[in-house]
mmCIF file of C-alpha atoms in Angstrom:
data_model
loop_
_atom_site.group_PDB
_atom_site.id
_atom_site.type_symbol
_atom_site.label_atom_id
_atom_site.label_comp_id
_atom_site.label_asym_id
_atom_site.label_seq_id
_atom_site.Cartn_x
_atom_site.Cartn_y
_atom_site.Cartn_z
ATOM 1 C CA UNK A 580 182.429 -46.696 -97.175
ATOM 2 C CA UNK A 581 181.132 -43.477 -97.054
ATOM 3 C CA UNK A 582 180.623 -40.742 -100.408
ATOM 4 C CA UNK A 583 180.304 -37.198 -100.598
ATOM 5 C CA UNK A 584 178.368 -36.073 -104.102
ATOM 6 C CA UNK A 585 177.251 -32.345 -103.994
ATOM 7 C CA UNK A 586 175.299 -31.406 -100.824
ATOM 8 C CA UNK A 587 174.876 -34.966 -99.425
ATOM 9 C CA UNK A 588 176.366 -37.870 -97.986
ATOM 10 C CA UNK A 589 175.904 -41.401 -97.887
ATOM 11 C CA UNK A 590 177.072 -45.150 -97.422
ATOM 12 C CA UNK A 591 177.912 -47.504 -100.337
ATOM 13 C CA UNK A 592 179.087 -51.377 -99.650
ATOM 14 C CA UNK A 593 181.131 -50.977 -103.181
ATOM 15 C CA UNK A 594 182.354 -48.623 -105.597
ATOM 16 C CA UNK A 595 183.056 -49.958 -108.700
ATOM 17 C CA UNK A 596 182.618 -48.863 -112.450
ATOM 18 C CA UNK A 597 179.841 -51.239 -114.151
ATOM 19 C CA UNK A 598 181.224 -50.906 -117.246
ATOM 20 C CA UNK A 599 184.302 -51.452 -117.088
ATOM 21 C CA UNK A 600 183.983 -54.400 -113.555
ATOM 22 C CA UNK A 601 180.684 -55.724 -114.382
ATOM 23 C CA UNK A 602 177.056 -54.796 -112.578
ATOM 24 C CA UNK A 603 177.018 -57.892 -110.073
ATOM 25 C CA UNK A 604 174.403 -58.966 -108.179
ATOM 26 C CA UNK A 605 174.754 -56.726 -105.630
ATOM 27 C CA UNK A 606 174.494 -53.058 -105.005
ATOM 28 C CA UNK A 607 177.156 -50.315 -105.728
ATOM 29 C CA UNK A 608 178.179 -47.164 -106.481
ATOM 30 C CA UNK A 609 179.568 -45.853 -109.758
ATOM 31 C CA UNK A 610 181.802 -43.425 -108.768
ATOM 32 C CA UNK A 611 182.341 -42.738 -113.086
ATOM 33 C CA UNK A 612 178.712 -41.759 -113.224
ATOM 34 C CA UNK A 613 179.243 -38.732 -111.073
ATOM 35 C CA UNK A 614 179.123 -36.041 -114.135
ATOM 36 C CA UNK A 615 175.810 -37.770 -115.578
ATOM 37 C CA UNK A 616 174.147 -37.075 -111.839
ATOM 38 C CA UNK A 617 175.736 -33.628 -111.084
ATOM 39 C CA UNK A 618 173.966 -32.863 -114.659
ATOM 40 C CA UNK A 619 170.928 -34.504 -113.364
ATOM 41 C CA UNK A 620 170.858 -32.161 -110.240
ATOM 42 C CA UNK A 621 171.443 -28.575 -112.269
ATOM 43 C CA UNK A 622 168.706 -30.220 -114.918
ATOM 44 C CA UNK A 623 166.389 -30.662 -112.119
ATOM 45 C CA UNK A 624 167.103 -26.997 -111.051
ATOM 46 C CA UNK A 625 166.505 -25.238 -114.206
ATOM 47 C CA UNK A 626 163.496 -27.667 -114.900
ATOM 48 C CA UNK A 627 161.942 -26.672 -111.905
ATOM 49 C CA UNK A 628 162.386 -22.757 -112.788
ATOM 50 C CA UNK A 629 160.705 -23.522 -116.185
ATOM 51 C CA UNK A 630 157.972 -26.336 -114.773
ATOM 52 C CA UNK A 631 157.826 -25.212 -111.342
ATOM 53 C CA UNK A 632 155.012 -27.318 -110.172
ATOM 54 C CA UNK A 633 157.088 -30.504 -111.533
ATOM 55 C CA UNK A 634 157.369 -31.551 -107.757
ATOM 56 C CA UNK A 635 157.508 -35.284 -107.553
ATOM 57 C CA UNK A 636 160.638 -37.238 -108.723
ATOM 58 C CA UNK A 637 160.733 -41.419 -108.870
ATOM 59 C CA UNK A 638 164.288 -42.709 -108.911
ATOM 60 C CA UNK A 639 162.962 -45.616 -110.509
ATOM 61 C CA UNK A 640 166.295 -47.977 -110.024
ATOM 62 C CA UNK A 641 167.285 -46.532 -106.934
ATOM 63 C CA UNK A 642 170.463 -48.562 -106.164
ATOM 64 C CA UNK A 643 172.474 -47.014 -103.292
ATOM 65 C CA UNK A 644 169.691 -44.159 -103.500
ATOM 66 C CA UNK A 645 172.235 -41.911 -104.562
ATOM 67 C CA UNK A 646 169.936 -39.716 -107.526
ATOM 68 C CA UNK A 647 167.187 -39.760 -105.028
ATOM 69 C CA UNK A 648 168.945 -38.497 -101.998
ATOM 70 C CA UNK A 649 170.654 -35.774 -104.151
ATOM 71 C CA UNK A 650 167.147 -34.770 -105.849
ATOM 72 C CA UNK A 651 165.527 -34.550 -102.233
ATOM 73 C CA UNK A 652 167.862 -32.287 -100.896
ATOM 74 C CA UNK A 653 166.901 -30.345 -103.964
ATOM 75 C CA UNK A 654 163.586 -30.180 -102.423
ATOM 76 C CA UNK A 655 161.722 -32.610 -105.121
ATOM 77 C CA UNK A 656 159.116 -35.084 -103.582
ATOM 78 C CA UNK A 657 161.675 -38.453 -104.026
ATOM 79 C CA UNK A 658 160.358 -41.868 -104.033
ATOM 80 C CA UNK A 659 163.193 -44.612 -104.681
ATOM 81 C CA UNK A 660 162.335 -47.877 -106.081
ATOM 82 C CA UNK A 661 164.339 -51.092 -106.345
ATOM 83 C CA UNK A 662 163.539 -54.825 -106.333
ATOM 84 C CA UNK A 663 166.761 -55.605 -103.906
ATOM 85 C CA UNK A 664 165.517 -55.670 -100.245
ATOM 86 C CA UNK A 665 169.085 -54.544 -99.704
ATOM 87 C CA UNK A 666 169.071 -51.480 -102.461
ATOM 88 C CA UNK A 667 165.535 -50.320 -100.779
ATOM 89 C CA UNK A 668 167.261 -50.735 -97.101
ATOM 90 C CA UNK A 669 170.363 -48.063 -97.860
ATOM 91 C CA UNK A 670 168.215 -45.605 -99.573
ATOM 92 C CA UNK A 671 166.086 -45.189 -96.962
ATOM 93 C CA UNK A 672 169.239 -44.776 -94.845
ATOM 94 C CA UNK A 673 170.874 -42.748 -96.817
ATOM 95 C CA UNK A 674 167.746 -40.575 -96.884
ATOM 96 C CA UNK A 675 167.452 -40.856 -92.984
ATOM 97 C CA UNK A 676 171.675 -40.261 -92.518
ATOM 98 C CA UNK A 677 170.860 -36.627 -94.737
ATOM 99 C CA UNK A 678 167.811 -35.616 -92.715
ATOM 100 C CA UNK A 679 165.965 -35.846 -96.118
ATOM 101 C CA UNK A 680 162.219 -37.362 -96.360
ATOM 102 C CA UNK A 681 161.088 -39.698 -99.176
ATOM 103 C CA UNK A 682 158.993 -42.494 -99.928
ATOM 104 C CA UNK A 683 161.379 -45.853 -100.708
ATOM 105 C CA UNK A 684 159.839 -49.054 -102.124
ATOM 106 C CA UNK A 685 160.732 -52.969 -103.344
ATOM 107 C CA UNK A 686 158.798 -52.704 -106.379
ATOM 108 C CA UNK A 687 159.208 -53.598 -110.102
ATOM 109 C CA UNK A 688 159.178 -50.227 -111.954
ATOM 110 C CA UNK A 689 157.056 -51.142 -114.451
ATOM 111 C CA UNK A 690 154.438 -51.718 -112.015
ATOM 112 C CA UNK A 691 154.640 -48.768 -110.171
ATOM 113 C CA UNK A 692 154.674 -46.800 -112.874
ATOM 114 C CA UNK A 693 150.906 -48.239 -113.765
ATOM 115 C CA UNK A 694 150.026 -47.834 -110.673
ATOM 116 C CA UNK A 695 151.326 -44.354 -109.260
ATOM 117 C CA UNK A 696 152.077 -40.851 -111.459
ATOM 118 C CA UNK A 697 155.751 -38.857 -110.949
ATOM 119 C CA UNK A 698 155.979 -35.470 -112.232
ATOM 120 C CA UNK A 699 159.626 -36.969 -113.361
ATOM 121 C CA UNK A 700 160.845 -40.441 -113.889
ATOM 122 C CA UNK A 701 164.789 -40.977 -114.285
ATOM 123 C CA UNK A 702 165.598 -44.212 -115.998
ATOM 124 C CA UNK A 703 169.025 -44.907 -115.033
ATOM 125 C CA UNK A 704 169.389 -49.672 -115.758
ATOM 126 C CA UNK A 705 172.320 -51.331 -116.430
ATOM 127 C CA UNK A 706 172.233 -51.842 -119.824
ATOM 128 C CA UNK A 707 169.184 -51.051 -122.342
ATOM 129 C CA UNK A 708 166.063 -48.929 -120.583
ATOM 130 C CA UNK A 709 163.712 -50.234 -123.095
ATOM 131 C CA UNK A 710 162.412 -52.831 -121.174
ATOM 132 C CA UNK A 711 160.945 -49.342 -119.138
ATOM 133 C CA UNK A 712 160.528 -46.799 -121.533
ATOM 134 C CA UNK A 713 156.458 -47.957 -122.411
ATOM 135 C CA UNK A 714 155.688 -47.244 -118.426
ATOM 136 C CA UNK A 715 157.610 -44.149 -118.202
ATOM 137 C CA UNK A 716 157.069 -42.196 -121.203
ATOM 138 C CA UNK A 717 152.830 -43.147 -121.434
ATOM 139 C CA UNK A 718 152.702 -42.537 -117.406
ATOM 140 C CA UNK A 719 155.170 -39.630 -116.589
ATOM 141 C CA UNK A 720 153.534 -36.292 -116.066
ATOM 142 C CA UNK A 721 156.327 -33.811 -117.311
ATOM 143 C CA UNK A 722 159.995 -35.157 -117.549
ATOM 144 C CA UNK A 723 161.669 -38.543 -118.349
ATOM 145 C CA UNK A 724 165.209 -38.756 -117.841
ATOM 146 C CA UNK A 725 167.479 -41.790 -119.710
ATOM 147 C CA UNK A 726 170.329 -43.255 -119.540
ATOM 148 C CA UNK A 727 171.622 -46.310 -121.640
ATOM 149 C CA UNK A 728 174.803 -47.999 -121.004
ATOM 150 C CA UNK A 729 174.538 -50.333 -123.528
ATOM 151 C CA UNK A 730 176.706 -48.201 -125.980
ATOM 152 C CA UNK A 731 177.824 -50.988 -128.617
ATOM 153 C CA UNK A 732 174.421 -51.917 -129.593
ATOM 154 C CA UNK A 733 173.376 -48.419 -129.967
ATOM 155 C CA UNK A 734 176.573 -47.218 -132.148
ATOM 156 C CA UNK A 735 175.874 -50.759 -134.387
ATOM 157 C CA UNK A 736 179.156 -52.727 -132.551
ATOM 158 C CA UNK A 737 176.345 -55.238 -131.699
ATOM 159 C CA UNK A 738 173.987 -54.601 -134.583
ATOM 160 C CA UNK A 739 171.906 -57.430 -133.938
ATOM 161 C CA UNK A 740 171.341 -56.160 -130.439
ATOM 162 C CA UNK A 741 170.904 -53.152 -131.670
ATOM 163 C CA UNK A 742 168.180 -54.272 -134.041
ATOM 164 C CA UNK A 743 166.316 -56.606 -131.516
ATOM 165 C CA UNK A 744 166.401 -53.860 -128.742
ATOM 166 C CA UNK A 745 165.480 -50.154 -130.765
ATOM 167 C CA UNK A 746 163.727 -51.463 -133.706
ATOM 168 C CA UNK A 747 166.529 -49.908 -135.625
ATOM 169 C CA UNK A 748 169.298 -50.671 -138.429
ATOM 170 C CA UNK A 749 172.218 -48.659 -136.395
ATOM 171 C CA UNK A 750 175.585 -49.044 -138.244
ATOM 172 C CA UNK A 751 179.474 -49.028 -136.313
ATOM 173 C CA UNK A 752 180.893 -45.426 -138.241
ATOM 174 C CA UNK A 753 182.732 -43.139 -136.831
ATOM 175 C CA UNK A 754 180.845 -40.955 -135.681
ATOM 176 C CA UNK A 755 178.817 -43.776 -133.079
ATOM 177 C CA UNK A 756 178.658 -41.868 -130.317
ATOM 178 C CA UNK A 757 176.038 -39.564 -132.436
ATOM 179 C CA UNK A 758 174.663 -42.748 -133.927
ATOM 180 C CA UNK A 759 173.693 -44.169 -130.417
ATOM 181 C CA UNK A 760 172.084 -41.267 -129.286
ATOM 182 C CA UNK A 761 170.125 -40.889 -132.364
ATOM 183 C CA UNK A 762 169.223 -44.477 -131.932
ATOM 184 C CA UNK A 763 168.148 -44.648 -128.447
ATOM 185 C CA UNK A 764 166.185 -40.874 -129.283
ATOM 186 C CA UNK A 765 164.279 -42.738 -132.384
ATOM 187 C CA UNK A 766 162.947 -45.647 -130.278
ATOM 188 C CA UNK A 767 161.951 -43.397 -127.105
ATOM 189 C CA UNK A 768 159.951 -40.694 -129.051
ATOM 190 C CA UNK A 769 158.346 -43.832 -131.138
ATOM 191 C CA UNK A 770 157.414 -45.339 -127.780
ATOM 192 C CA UNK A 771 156.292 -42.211 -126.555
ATOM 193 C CA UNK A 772 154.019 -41.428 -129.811
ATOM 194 C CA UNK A 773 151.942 -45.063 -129.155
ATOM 195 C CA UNK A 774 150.602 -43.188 -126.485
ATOM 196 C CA UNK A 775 150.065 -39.697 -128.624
ATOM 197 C CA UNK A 776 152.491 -38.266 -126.782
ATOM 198 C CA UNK A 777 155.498 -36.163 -127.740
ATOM 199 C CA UNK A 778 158.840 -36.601 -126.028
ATOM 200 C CA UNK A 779 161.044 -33.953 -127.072
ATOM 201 C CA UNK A 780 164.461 -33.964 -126.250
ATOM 202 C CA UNK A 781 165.518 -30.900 -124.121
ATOM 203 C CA UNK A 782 169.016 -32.103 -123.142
ATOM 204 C CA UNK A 783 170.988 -35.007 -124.646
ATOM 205 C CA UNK A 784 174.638 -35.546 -124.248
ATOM 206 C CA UNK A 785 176.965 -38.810 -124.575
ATOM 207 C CA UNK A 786 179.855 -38.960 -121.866
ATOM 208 C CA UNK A 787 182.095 -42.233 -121.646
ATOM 209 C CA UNK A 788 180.315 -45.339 -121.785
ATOM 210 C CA UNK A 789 176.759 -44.131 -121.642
ATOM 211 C CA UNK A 790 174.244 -41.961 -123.536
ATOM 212 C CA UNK A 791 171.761 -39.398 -121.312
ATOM 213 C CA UNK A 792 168.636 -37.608 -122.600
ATOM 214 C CA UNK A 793 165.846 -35.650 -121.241
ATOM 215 C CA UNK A 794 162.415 -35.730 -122.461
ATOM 216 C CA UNK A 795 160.184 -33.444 -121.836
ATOM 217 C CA UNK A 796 156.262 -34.877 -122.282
ATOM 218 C CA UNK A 797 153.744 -33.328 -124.015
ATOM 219 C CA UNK A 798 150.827 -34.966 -124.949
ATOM 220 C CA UNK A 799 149.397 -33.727 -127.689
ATOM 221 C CA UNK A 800 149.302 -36.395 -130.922
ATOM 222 C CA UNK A 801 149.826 -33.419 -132.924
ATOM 223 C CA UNK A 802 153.339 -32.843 -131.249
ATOM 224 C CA UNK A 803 154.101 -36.688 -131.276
ATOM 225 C CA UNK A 804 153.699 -36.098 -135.055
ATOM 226 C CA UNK A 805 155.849 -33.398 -135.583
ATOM 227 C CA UNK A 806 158.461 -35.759 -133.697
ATOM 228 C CA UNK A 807 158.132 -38.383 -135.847
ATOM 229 C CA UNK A 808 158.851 -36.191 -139.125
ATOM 230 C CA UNK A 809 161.633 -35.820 -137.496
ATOM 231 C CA UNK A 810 162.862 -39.516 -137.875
ATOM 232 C CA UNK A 811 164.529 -40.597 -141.301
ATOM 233 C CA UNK A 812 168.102 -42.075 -142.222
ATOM 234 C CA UNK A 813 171.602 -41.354 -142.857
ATOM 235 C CA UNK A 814 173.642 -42.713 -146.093
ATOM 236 C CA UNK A 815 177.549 -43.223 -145.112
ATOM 237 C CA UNK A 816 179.908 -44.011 -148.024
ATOM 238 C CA UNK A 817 183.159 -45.791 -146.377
ATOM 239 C CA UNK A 818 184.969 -44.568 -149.058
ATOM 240 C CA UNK A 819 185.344 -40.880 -149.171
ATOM 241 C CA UNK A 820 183.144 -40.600 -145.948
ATOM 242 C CA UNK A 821 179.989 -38.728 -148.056
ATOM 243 C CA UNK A 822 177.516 -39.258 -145.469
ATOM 244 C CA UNK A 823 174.209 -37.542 -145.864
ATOM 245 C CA UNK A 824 170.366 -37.824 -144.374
ATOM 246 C CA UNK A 825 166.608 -38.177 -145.564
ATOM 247 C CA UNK A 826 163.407 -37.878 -143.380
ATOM 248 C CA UNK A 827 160.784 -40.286 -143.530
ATOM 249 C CA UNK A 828 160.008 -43.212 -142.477
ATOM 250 C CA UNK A 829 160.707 -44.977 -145.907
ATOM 251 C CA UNK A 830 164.395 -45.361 -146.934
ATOM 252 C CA UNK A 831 165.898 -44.787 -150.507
ATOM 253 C CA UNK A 832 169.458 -45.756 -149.959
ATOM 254 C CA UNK A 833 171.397 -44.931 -153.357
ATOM 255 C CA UNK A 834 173.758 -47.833 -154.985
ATOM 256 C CA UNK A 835 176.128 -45.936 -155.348
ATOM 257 C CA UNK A 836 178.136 -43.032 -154.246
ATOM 258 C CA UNK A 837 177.101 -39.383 -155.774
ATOM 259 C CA UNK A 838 180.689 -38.263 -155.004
ATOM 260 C CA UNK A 839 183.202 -41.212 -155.471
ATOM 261 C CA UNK A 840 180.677 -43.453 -157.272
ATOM 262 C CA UNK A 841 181.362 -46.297 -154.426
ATOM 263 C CA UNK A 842 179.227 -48.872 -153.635
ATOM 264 C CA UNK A 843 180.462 -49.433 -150.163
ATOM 265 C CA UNK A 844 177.665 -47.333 -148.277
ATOM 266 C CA UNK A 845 175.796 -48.088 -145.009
ATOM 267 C CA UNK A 846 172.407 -47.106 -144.502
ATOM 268 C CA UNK A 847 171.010 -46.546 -140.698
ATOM 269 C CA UNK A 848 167.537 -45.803 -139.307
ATOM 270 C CA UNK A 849 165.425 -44.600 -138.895
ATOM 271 C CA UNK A 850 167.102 -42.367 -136.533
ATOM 272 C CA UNK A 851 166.048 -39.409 -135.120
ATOM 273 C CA UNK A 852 167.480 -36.323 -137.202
ATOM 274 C CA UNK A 853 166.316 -33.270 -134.979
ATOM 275 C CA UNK A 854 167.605 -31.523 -132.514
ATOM 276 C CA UNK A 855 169.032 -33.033 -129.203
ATOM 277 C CA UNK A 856 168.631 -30.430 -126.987
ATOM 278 C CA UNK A 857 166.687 -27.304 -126.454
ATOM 279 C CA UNK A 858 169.818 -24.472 -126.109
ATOM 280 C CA UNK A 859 168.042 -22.142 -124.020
ATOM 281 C CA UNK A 860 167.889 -25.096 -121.503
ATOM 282 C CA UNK A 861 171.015 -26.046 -121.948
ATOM 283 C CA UNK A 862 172.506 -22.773 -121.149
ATOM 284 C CA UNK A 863 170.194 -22.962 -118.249
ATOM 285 C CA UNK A 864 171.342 -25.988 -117.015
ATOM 286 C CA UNK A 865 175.212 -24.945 -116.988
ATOM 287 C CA UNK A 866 173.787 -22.166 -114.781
ATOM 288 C CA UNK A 867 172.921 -24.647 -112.063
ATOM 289 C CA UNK A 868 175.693 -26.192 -111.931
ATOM 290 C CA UNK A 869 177.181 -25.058 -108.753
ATOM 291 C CA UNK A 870 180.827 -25.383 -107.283
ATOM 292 C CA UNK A 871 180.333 -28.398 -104.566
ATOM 293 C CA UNK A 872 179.300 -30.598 -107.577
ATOM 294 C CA UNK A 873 182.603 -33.035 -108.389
ATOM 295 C CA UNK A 874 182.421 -32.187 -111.694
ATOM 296 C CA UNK A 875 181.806 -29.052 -112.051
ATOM 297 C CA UNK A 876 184.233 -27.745 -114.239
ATOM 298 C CA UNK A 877 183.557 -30.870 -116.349
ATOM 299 C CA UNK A 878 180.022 -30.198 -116.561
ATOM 300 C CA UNK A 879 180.288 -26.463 -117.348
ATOM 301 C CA UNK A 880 182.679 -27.592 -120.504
ATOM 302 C CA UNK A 881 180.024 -29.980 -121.879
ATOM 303 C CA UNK A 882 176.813 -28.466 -121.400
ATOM 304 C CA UNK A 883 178.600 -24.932 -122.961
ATOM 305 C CA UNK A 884 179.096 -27.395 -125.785
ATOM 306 C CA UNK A 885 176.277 -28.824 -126.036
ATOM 307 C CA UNK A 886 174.398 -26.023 -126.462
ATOM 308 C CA UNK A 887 176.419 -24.280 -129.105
ATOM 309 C CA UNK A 888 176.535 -27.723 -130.819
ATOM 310 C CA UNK A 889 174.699 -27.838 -134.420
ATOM 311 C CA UNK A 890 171.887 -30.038 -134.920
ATOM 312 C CA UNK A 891 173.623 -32.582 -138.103
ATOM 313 C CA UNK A 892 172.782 -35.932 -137.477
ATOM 314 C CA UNK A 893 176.702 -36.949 -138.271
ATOM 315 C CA UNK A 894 180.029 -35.310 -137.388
ATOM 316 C CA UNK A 895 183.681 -36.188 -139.059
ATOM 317 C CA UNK A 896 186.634 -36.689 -137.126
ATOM 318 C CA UNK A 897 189.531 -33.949 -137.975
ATOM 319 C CA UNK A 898 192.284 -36.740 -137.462
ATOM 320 C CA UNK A 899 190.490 -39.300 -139.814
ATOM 321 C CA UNK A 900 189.970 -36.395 -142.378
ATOM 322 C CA UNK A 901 193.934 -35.151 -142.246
ATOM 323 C CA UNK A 902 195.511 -38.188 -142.448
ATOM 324 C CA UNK A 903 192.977 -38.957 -145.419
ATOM 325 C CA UNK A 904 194.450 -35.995 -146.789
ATOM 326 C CA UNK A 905 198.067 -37.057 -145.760
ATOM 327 C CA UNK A 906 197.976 -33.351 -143.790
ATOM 328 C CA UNK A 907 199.175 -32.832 -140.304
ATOM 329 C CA UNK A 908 195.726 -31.482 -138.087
ATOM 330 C CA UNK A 909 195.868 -28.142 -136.759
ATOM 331 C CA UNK A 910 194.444 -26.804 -133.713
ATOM 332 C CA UNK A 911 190.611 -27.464 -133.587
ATOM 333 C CA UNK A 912 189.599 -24.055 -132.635
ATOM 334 C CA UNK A 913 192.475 -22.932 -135.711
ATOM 335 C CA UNK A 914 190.774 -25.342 -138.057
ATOM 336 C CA UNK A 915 186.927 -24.401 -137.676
ATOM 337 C CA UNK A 916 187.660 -21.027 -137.273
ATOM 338 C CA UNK A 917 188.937 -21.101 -141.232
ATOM 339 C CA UNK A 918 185.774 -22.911 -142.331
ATOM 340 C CA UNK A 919 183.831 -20.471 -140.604
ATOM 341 C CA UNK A 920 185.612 -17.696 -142.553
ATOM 342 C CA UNK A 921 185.143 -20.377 -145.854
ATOM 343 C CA UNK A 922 181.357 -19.716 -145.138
ATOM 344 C CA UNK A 923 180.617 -22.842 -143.278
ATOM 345 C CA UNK A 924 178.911 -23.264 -140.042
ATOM 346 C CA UNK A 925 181.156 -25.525 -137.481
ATOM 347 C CA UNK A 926 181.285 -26.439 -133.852
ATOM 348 C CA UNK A 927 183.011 -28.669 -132.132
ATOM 349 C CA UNK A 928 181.040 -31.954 -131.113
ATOM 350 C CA UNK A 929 180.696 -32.553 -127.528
ATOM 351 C CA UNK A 930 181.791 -36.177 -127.182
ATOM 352 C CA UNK A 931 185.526 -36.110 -128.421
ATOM 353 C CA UNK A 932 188.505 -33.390 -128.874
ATOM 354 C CA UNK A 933 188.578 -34.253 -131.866
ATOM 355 C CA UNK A 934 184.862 -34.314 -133.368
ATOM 356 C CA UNK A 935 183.122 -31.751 -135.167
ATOM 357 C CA UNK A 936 180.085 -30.856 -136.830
ATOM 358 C CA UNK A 937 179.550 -28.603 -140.068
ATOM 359 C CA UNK A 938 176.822 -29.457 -142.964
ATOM 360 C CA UNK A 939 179.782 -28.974 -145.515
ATOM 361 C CA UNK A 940 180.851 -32.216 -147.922
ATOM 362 C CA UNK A 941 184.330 -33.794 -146.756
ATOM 363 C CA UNK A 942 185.458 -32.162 -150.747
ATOM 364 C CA UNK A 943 184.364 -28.890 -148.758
ATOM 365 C CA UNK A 944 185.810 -29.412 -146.120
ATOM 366 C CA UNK A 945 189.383 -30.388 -147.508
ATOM 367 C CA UNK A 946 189.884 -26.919 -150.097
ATOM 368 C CA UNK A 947 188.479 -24.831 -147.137
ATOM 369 C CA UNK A 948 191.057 -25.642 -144.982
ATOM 370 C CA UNK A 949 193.963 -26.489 -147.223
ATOM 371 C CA UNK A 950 196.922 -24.246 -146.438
#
């Protein structure tokens, strides 16, 4: 069958959704992950215009070739790797069918990674990239670009997997979709930092069932230090949903409660507690998106977001707060507008309608907005 994504075309044998109907063992198209590459494609664009000799671009699990093609007719210097003589065959036709060049190889990743350097290396597995993130982030010139699929680990669903995979206690609240980011974030910029380098994220954004960041290099150790302050742990009470953070990379996790005097807490980390995203960038990057893209309208709405987002490591959920305070919920934009007024920063959170972000105490957050 044939696919139309932005400016190109190409062929796919099968379009399926992995997470949902299962990876296989053969190659398709994931007609879901459209969003995650039309953000790829404006990132590209406004990296270029703030890197612009960041030419060459490794599509390191090329698949159908479909991040590859689209990068090339971006005019990056694409090669495609995959270890399936049948993935390598249709991205070099798909490359051919566009009238794109580009270099396409059956190699293991990890390999060519020690072997050849990319300006920018996009990591998209099924599953957990870990098993790629040592070759990537110590051998990658300027950019490295994520994506984990593996959500339930991350969030803490799977803790053990969680544990064995990030080197990381993550923990199932409600707020996972922050919690998975924050855990795949820690164990790439502690990867990164073996190596004295610093990757700093410069986008991050969770959509569905996968988590995307983009890590800009720099290798100074000094940087890679400043990243690591960065890392620390977050203390969730599960009974009046107190949740607060400390940086280090020593925990302290309190017995008990300092507002209900629980002991039912959770303790995760360490995660990373900084910022996910440059917002310049960001705001950059919704400027590329253009109108051929699928999702543009989709992509616009998140990465506006996303870059207004604040930096807190945790958000609350308004529904889980009201009916904790037997209230009906208000409109969102109503309801952060009067804890704005109250004094209290707040933006939504880009993952969920009904997720927010504010540093104020739940106790805060209830008298605030209490009609």
């Amino acid at each position: 069958m044939d696919v139309r994504e932005g400016a190109v075309e190409i062929s796919v044998p099968d379009a399926r959704d992995g997470a949902s109907e299962g990876a296989g063992d053969d190659v398709f198209y994931n007609p879901t992950q459209e969003l995650n590459r039309d953000v790829t494609v404006a990132a590209l664009r406004a990296y270029r215009d703030r890197e612009p000799r960041a030419s060459s671009y490794l599509d390191a699990m090329a698949a159908s070739g479909i991040r590859g093609v689209r990068a090339a007719a971006e005019g990056f210097d694409v090669t495609c790797a995959d270890l399936d003589a049948e993935a390598v065959d249709l991205a070099r036709e798909n490359l051919d069918r566009n009238g794109l060049s580009g270099e396409v190889v059956e190699r293991d990743v990890n390999a060519l990674l020690y072997e050849s350097l990319f300006d920018i290396v996009d990591l998209d597995p099924f599953g957990t990239p870990i098993p790629f993130a040592d070759a990537a982030l110590s051998n990658a010139r300027s950019l490295v670009c994520v994506t984990a699929t593996d959500t339930a680990p991350l969030c803490g669903a799977h803790q053990r997997s969680g544990i064995r995979k990030y080197s990381t206690l993550p923990q199932n609240t409600d707020y996972h979709p922050e919690m998975g980011l924050r855990v795949l974030l820690s164990a790439l910029i502690r990867t990164a930092a073996r190596y004295d380098k610093a990757a700093v994220p410069i986008l991050s954004h969770v959509s569905r069932h996968y988590a995307r960041t983009y890590l800009q290099i720099d290798a100074r150790a000094t940087q890679a230090d400043e990243l690591i302050d960065e890392l620390g742990y977050v203390h969730h009470c599960e009974d009046c949903l107190r949740r607060r953070h400390e940086f280090g990379l020593v925990a302290h996790p309190p017995e008990t409660c300092d507002i209900c005097g629980g002991d039912r807490l959770l303790t995760a980390g360490p995660i990373y507690l900084g910022a996910i995203c440059d917002a310049d960038f960001a705001r950059n990057v919704r400027e590329s998106v253009t109108d051929e893209m699928g999702e543009a309208a989709r992509a616009r709405r998140l990465l506006d977001t996303v870059a207004a987002e604040l930096d807190t490591p945790t958000h609350y959920d308004q529904h889980r707060l009201c009916k904790q305070w037997s209230r009906s919920a208000p409109a969102m934009d109503d309801f952060l507008e009067t804890l704005r007024d109250a004094g209290f920063p707040a933006t939504r959170a880009h993952y969920s309608g009904t997720a927010f972000k504010t540093p104020a105490t739940v106790a805060e957050i209830r008298d605030a907005t209490a009609e």
